[in-house]
mmCIF file of C-alpha atoms in Angstrom:
data_model
loop_
_atom_site.group_PDB
_atom_site.id
_atom_site.type_symbol
_atom_site.label_atom_id
_atom_site.label_comp_id
_atom_site.label_asym_id
_atom_site.label_seq_id
_atom_site.Cartn_x
_atom_site.Cartn_y
_atom_site.Cartn_z
ATOM 1 C CA MET O 26 93.299 43.270 -54.216
ATOM 2 C CA ASP O 27 90.246 45.503 -53.816
ATOM 3 C CA SER O 28 89.265 44.767 -57.418
ATOM 4 C CA LYS O 29 89.406 41.010 -56.756
ATOM 5 C CA ARG O 30 87.280 41.432 -53.617
ATOM 6 C CA GLU O 31 84.659 43.390 -55.565
ATOM 7 C CA LYS O 32 84.549 40.666 -58.235
ATOM 8 C CA ASP O 33 84.099 38.012 -55.557
ATOM 9 C CA GLN O 34 81.255 40.026 -54.023
ATOM 10 C CA ASP O 35 79.605 40.397 -57.441
ATOM 11 C CA ALA O 36 79.885 36.629 -57.966
ATOM 12 C CA ASP O 37 78.233 36.019 -54.568
ATOM 13 C CA HIS O 38 75.333 38.254 -55.596
ATOM 14 C CA GLU O 39 74.650 36.226 -58.743
ATOM 15 C CA LYS O 40 72.810 33.783 -56.474
ATOM 16 C CA ILE O 41 70.685 34.705 -53.476
ATOM 17 C CA THR O 42 72.117 33.041 -50.396
ATOM 18 C CA ALA O 43 71.168 33.016 -46.716
ATOM 19 C CA VAL O 44 74.273 35.103 -46.001
ATOM 20 C CA LEU O 45 73.193 37.759 -48.495
ATOM 21 C CA LEU O 46 69.648 37.874 -47.134
ATOM 22 C CA LYS O 47 70.759 38.140 -43.514
ATOM 23 C CA SER O 48 73.302 40.859 -44.288
ATOM 24 C CA ARG O 49 70.749 42.861 -46.254
ATOM 25 C CA THR O 50 67.952 42.630 -43.709
ATOM 26 C CA GLY O 51 69.712 42.197 -40.366
ATOM 27 C CA GLU O 52 67.451 39.229 -39.637
ATOM 28 C CA PHE O 53 68.973 35.997 -38.328
ATOM 29 C CA ASP O 54 65.986 33.840 -39.281
ATOM 30 C CA LEU O 55 64.882 33.887 -42.943
ATOM 31 C CA GLU O 56 61.273 33.303 -41.877
ATOM 32 C CA SER O 57 61.365 36.650 -40.044
ATOM 33 C CA ILE O 58 61.985 38.635 -43.241
ATOM 34 C CA LEU O 59 58.872 40.536 -44.322
ATOM 35 C CA PHE O 60 60.334 43.100 -46.732
ATOM 36 C CA LEU O 61 63.238 42.561 -49.109
ATOM 37 C CA LYS O 62 64.892 44.842 -51.667
ATOM 38 C CA LEU O 63 67.593 43.349 -53.892
ATOM 39 C CA ARG O 64 67.800 45.748 -56.822
ATOM 40 C CA ASN O 65 70.516 45.919 -59.494
ATOM 41 C CA LEU O 66 72.754 43.215 -58.019
ATOM 42 C CA GLY O 67 73.230 41.077 -61.128
ATOM 43 C CA ILE O 68 71.196 38.254 -59.594
ATOM 44 C CA HIS O 69 70.215 35.400 -61.926
ATOM 45 C CA ASP O 70 69.523 32.644 -59.381
ATOM 46 C CA LEU O 71 66.877 33.174 -56.686
ATOM 47 C CA GLY O 72 68.539 30.550 -54.516
ATOM 48 C CA CYS O 73 66.962 30.307 -51.053
ATOM 49 C CA THR O 74 64.443 33.128 -51.514
ATOM 50 C CA GLY O 75 61.647 30.576 -51.156
ATOM 51 C CA GLU O 76 62.647 30.024 -47.528
ATOM 52 C CA CYS O 77 61.435 33.529 -46.655
ATOM 53 C CA ILE O 78 57.917 32.140 -46.345
ATOM 54 C CA ASN O 79 56.519 35.212 -44.544
ATOM 55 C CA LEU O 80 57.774 37.669 -47.138
ATOM 56 C CA GLU O 81 55.159 40.305 -48.029
ATOM 57 C CA ARG O 82 57.028 42.742 -50.289
ATOM 58 C CA LEU O 83 59.854 41.810 -52.667
ATOM 59 C CA ASP O 84 61.821 44.049 -55.055
ATOM 60 C CA LEU O 85 64.099 42.188 -57.490
ATOM 61 C CA SER O 86 64.173 44.813 -60.235
ATOM 62 C CA GLY O 87 67.193 45.347 -62.450
ATOM 63 C CA ASN O 88 68.688 41.840 -62.295
ATOM 64 C CA ASN O 89 69.124 38.901 -64.708
ATOM 65 C CA ILE O 90 66.432 36.606 -63.333
ATOM 66 C CA THR O 91 64.803 34.032 -65.637
ATOM 67 C CA ASN O 92 63.478 31.306 -63.317
ATOM 68 C CA LEU O 93 60.823 32.235 -60.736
ATOM 69 C CA ALA O 94 60.348 28.727 -59.282
ATOM 70 C CA PRO O 95 61.602 29.620 -55.752
ATOM 71 C CA LEU O 96 58.835 32.232 -55.456
ATOM 72 C CA ALA O 97 56.096 29.584 -55.551
ATOM 73 C CA SER O 98 56.319 29.097 -51.776
ATOM 74 C CA LEU O 99 55.755 32.787 -50.962
ATOM 75 C CA ARG O 100 52.043 32.512 -50.141
ATOM 76 C CA LEU O 101 51.954 35.813 -48.212
ATOM 77 C CA LEU O 102 53.543 37.919 -50.955
ATOM 78 C CA SER O 103 51.407 40.956 -51.816
ATOM 79 C CA VAL O 104 53.835 43.212 -53.738
ATOM 80 C CA LEU O 105 56.383 41.916 -56.278
ATOM 81 C CA ASN O 106 58.663 44.005 -58.497
ATOM 82 C CA LEU O 107 60.448 42.020 -61.210
ATOM 83 C CA SER O 108 60.919 44.859 -63.685
ATOM 84 C CA ASN O 109 63.944 44.873 -65.962
ATOM 85 C CA ASN O 110 64.839 41.177 -65.786
ATOM 86 C CA ARG O 111 64.684 38.292 -68.291
ATOM 87 C CA VAL O 112 61.461 36.593 -67.186
ATOM 88 C CA SER O 113 59.294 34.816 -69.755
ATOM 89 C CA ASN O 114 57.347 32.357 -67.576
ATOM 90 C CA LEU O 115 55.117 33.559 -64.717
ATOM 91 C CA GLU O 116 53.716 30.119 -63.856
ATOM 92 C CA PRO O 117 55.335 29.885 -60.364
ATOM 93 C CA LEU O 118 53.355 32.947 -59.264
ATOM 94 C CA ARG O 119 50.122 30.980 -59.585
ATOM 95 C CA THR O 120 50.387 29.996 -55.905
ATOM 96 C CA CYS O 121 50.955 33.535 -54.585
ATOM 97 C CA ASP O 122 47.304 33.696 -53.565
ATOM 98 C CA ILE O 123 47.196 37.207 -52.083
ATOM 99 C CA LEU O 124 49.415 38.971 -54.634
ATOM 100 C CA GLN O 125 47.986 42.439 -55.258
ATOM 101 C CA ASN O 126 50.698 44.377 -57.062
ATOM 102 C CA LEU O 127 52.869 42.879 -59.829
ATOM 103 C CA ASN O 128 55.458 44.740 -61.896
ATOM 104 C CA VAL O 129 57.023 42.718 -64.725
ATOM 105 C CA ALA O 130 57.743 45.579 -67.131
ATOM 106 C CA GLY O 131 60.977 45.175 -69.079
ATOM 107 C CA ASN O 132 60.967 41.383 -69.420
ATOM 108 C CA ILE O 133 60.403 38.961 -72.312
ATOM 109 C CA ILE O 134 56.783 37.900 -71.777
ATOM 110 C CA SER O 135 55.753 37.136 -75.340
ATOM 111 C CA SER O 136 52.037 36.386 -75.382
ATOM 112 C CA ILE O 137 48.712 36.727 -73.602
ATOM 113 C CA GLU O 138 48.848 32.980 -72.889
ATOM 114 C CA ASN O 139 51.756 33.647 -70.543
ATOM 115 C CA LEU O 140 49.366 35.611 -68.317
ATOM 116 C CA HIS O 141 46.679 32.926 -67.959
ATOM 117 C CA CYS O 142 48.431 31.470 -64.913
ATOM 118 C CA LEU O 143 47.617 34.683 -62.999
ATOM 119 C CA VAL O 144 43.863 34.618 -63.592
ATOM 120 C CA SER O 145 43.226 32.670 -60.368
ATOM 121 C CA LEU O 146 44.828 35.460 -58.286
ATOM 122 C CA ARG O 147 41.603 37.183 -57.227
ATOM 123 C CA LYS O 148 43.304 39.920 -55.227
ATOM 124 C CA LEU O 149 45.537 41.057 -58.099
ATOM 125 C CA GLU O 150 44.546 44.659 -58.834
ATOM 126 C CA ASN O 151 47.703 46.354 -60.104
ATOM 127 C CA ILE O 152 49.658 44.917 -63.067
ATOM 128 C CA ARG O 153 52.476 46.593 -64.963
ATOM 129 C CA LEU O 154 53.813 45.064 -68.164
ATOM 130 C CA LYS O 155 55.235 48.278 -69.574
ATOM 131 C CA ASP O 156 56.645 51.464 -68.092
ATOM 132 C CA ASN O 157 57.036 54.403 -70.446
ATOM 133 C CA THR O 158 59.070 56.348 -67.898
ATOM 134 C CA TYR O 159 61.971 53.881 -68.121
ATOM 135 C CA ASN O 160 61.098 52.588 -71.593
ATOM 136 C CA TYR O 161 60.420 49.111 -70.194
ATOM 137 C CA THR O 162 58.035 46.832 -72.049
ATOM 138 C CA ASN O 163 57.330 43.208 -73.074
ATOM 139 C CA PRO O 164 56.777 41.654 -76.528
ATOM 140 C CA VAL O 165 53.133 40.973 -75.589
ATOM 141 C CA CYS O 166 52.486 44.712 -75.394
ATOM 142 C CA ARG O 167 52.914 45.005 -79.170
ATOM 143 C CA ASN O 168 49.591 43.229 -79.647
ATOM 144 C CA SER O 169 47.028 45.868 -80.695
ATOM 145 C CA SER O 170 44.339 44.304 -78.490
ATOM 146 C CA TYR O 171 46.700 43.753 -75.549
ATOM 147 C CA ARG O 172 45.063 46.232 -73.152
ATOM 148 C CA ALA O 173 41.481 45.153 -73.884
ATOM 149 C CA VAL O 174 42.338 41.458 -73.508
ATOM 150 C CA VAL O 175 44.186 41.986 -70.220
ATOM 151 C CA LEU O 176 41.266 43.951 -68.775
ATOM 152 C CA GLU O 177 38.902 41.179 -69.828
ATOM 153 C CA MET O 178 41.130 38.522 -68.238
ATOM 154 C CA PHE O 179 41.421 40.406 -64.946
ATOM 155 C CA PRO O 180 38.002 41.944 -64.118
ATOM 156 C CA ASN O 181 39.158 43.084 -60.663
ATOM 157 C CA ILE O 182 42.115 45.078 -61.931
ATOM 158 C CA LYS O 183 42.234 48.742 -60.897
ATOM 159 C CA VAL O 184 45.563 49.847 -62.380
ATOM 160 C CA LEU O 185 47.174 48.651 -65.623
ATOM 161 C CA ASP O 186 50.614 49.916 -66.639
ATOM 162 C CA GLY O 187 50.350 52.770 -64.151
ATOM 163 C CA GLU O 188 46.981 54.021 -65.440
ATOM 164 C CA ARG O 189 43.736 53.872 -63.491
ATOM 165 C CA VAL O 190 41.204 51.605 -65.125
ATOM 166 C CA VAL O 191 37.806 53.083 -65.966
ATOM 167 C CA GLY O 192 35.274 50.332 -66.403
ATOM 168 C CA ARG O 193 35.147 46.782 -65.091
ATOM 169 C CA GLY O 194 36.935 46.373 -61.818
ATOM 170 C CA SER O 195 37.427 50.097 -61.267
ATOM 171 C CA ASP O 196 36.090 52.145 -58.349
ATOM 172 C CA LEU O 197 33.705 53.884 -60.757
ATOM 173 C CA TYR O 198 32.329 50.562 -61.951
ATOM 174 C CA GLN O 199 31.864 49.356 -58.383
ATOM 175 C CA LEU O 200 30.128 52.609 -57.409
ATOM 176 C CA CYS O 201 27.721 52.347 -60.349
ATOM 177 C CA LYS O 202 27.049 48.704 -59.502
ATOM 178 C CA ASP O 203 26.282 49.631 -55.874
ATOM 179 C CA ILE O 204 23.923 52.400 -57.004
ATOM 180 C CA ASP O 205 22.211 50.033 -59.435
ATOM 181 C CA ASP O 206 21.731 47.437 -56.692
ATOM 182 C CA THR O 207 20.301 50.109 -54.372
ATOM 183 C CA ILE O 208 17.843 51.271 -57.049
ATOM 184 C CA LYS O 209 16.730 47.678 -57.604
ATOM 185 C CA ASP O 210 16.090 47.281 -53.868
ATOM 186 C CA VAL O 211 14.115 50.538 -53.748
ATOM 187 C CA LEU O 212 12.010 49.522 -56.775
ATOM 188 C CA HIS O 213 11.296 46.174 -55.156
ATOM 189 C CA GLU O 214 10.124 47.910 -51.976
ATOM 190 C CA CYS O 215 7.981 50.281 -54.053
ATOM 191 C CA ARG O 216 6.294 47.354 -55.793
ATOM 192 C CA LEU O 217 5.523 45.732 -52.446
ATOM 193 C CA LEU O 218 4.062 48.976 -51.087
ATOM 194 C CA ASN O 219 2.033 49.451 -54.267
ATOM 195 C CA ASN O 220 0.603 45.955 -53.992
ATOM 196 C CA ARG O 221 -0.298 46.556 -50.337
ATOM 197 C CA ALA O 222 -1.886 49.911 -51.160
ATOM 198 C CA THR O 223 -3.891 48.385 -54.007
ATOM 199 C CA HIS O 224 -5.143 45.659 -51.684
ATOM 200 C CA VAL O 225 -6.156 48.158 -48.959
ATOM 201 C CA ILE O 226 -7.944 50.393 -51.486
ATOM 202 C CA SER O 227 -9.777 47.416 -52.914
ATOM 203 C CA GLN O 228 -10.865 46.309 -49.460
ATOM 204 C CA THR O 229 -11.998 49.837 -48.560
ATOM 205 C CA GLU O 230 -13.993 50.280 -51.785
ATOM 206 C CA ARG O 231 -15.697 46.943 -51.243
ATOM 207 C CA SER O 232 -16.600 47.866 -47.680
ATOM 208 C CA MET O 233 -18.015 51.235 -48.749
ATOM 209 C CA SER O 234 -19.989 49.588 -51.553
ATOM 210 C CA LEU O 235 -21.638 47.221 -49.097
ATOM 211 C CA LYS O 236 -22.614 50.110 -46.800
ATOM 212 C CA LYS O 237 -24.327 52.023 -49.666
ATOM 213 C CA GLN O 238 -26.581 49.098 -50.621
ATOM 214 C CA PRO O 239 -30.278 49.639 -49.404
ATOM 215 C CA LYS O 240 -31.279 47.566 -46.452
ATOM 216 C CA GLN O 241 -33.705 44.735 -47.159
ATOM 217 C CA TYR O 242 -36.624 44.311 -44.711
ATOM 218 C CA ALA O 243 -38.671 41.194 -44.440
ATOM 219 C CA ILE O 244 -42.515 41.620 -44.992
#
């Protein structure tokens, strides 16, 4: 009897339902859910997840998810963990405008083209496509130029595959850019001061030259 009950519970978890969400979070209203962790439940259907429109952090790692369509309505999502699933298409995430942290290590993303849909996400600064700790990866990571291309595609990225980025988009790059801008401003001010000084000196020399000229008296 207990075995049958466990199987029924496992079957319920294959699809995300309102009952599952409410029992996991203690919230009566799906729109009140801000954080959600549904790890290792055998989920393959995201069901009504899209109704949690105020969701900010979502952990769906270790499931059997392939279709991300219900996530398209999660406009306030900032952290998403989809590691160790069966995802190949990230297109629905295009509308997650303020997504900052995305973990899709351990899926079946096959090419760089599959990442183009994320380029418009200006706040995205942490992307993980492989995780050596758990031996998670994606077919796209086999490309020898994978890292360089990803960094070029996402200039604001600060962390790629758990490693801090040194260069474009990194704190070091931003610091150097700020210093460079400051130096340019200082040089501009120096040029203005130099021009003013040159003008004053010229005016002074001209005045002194006029004073040294002998006075002319009429006869």
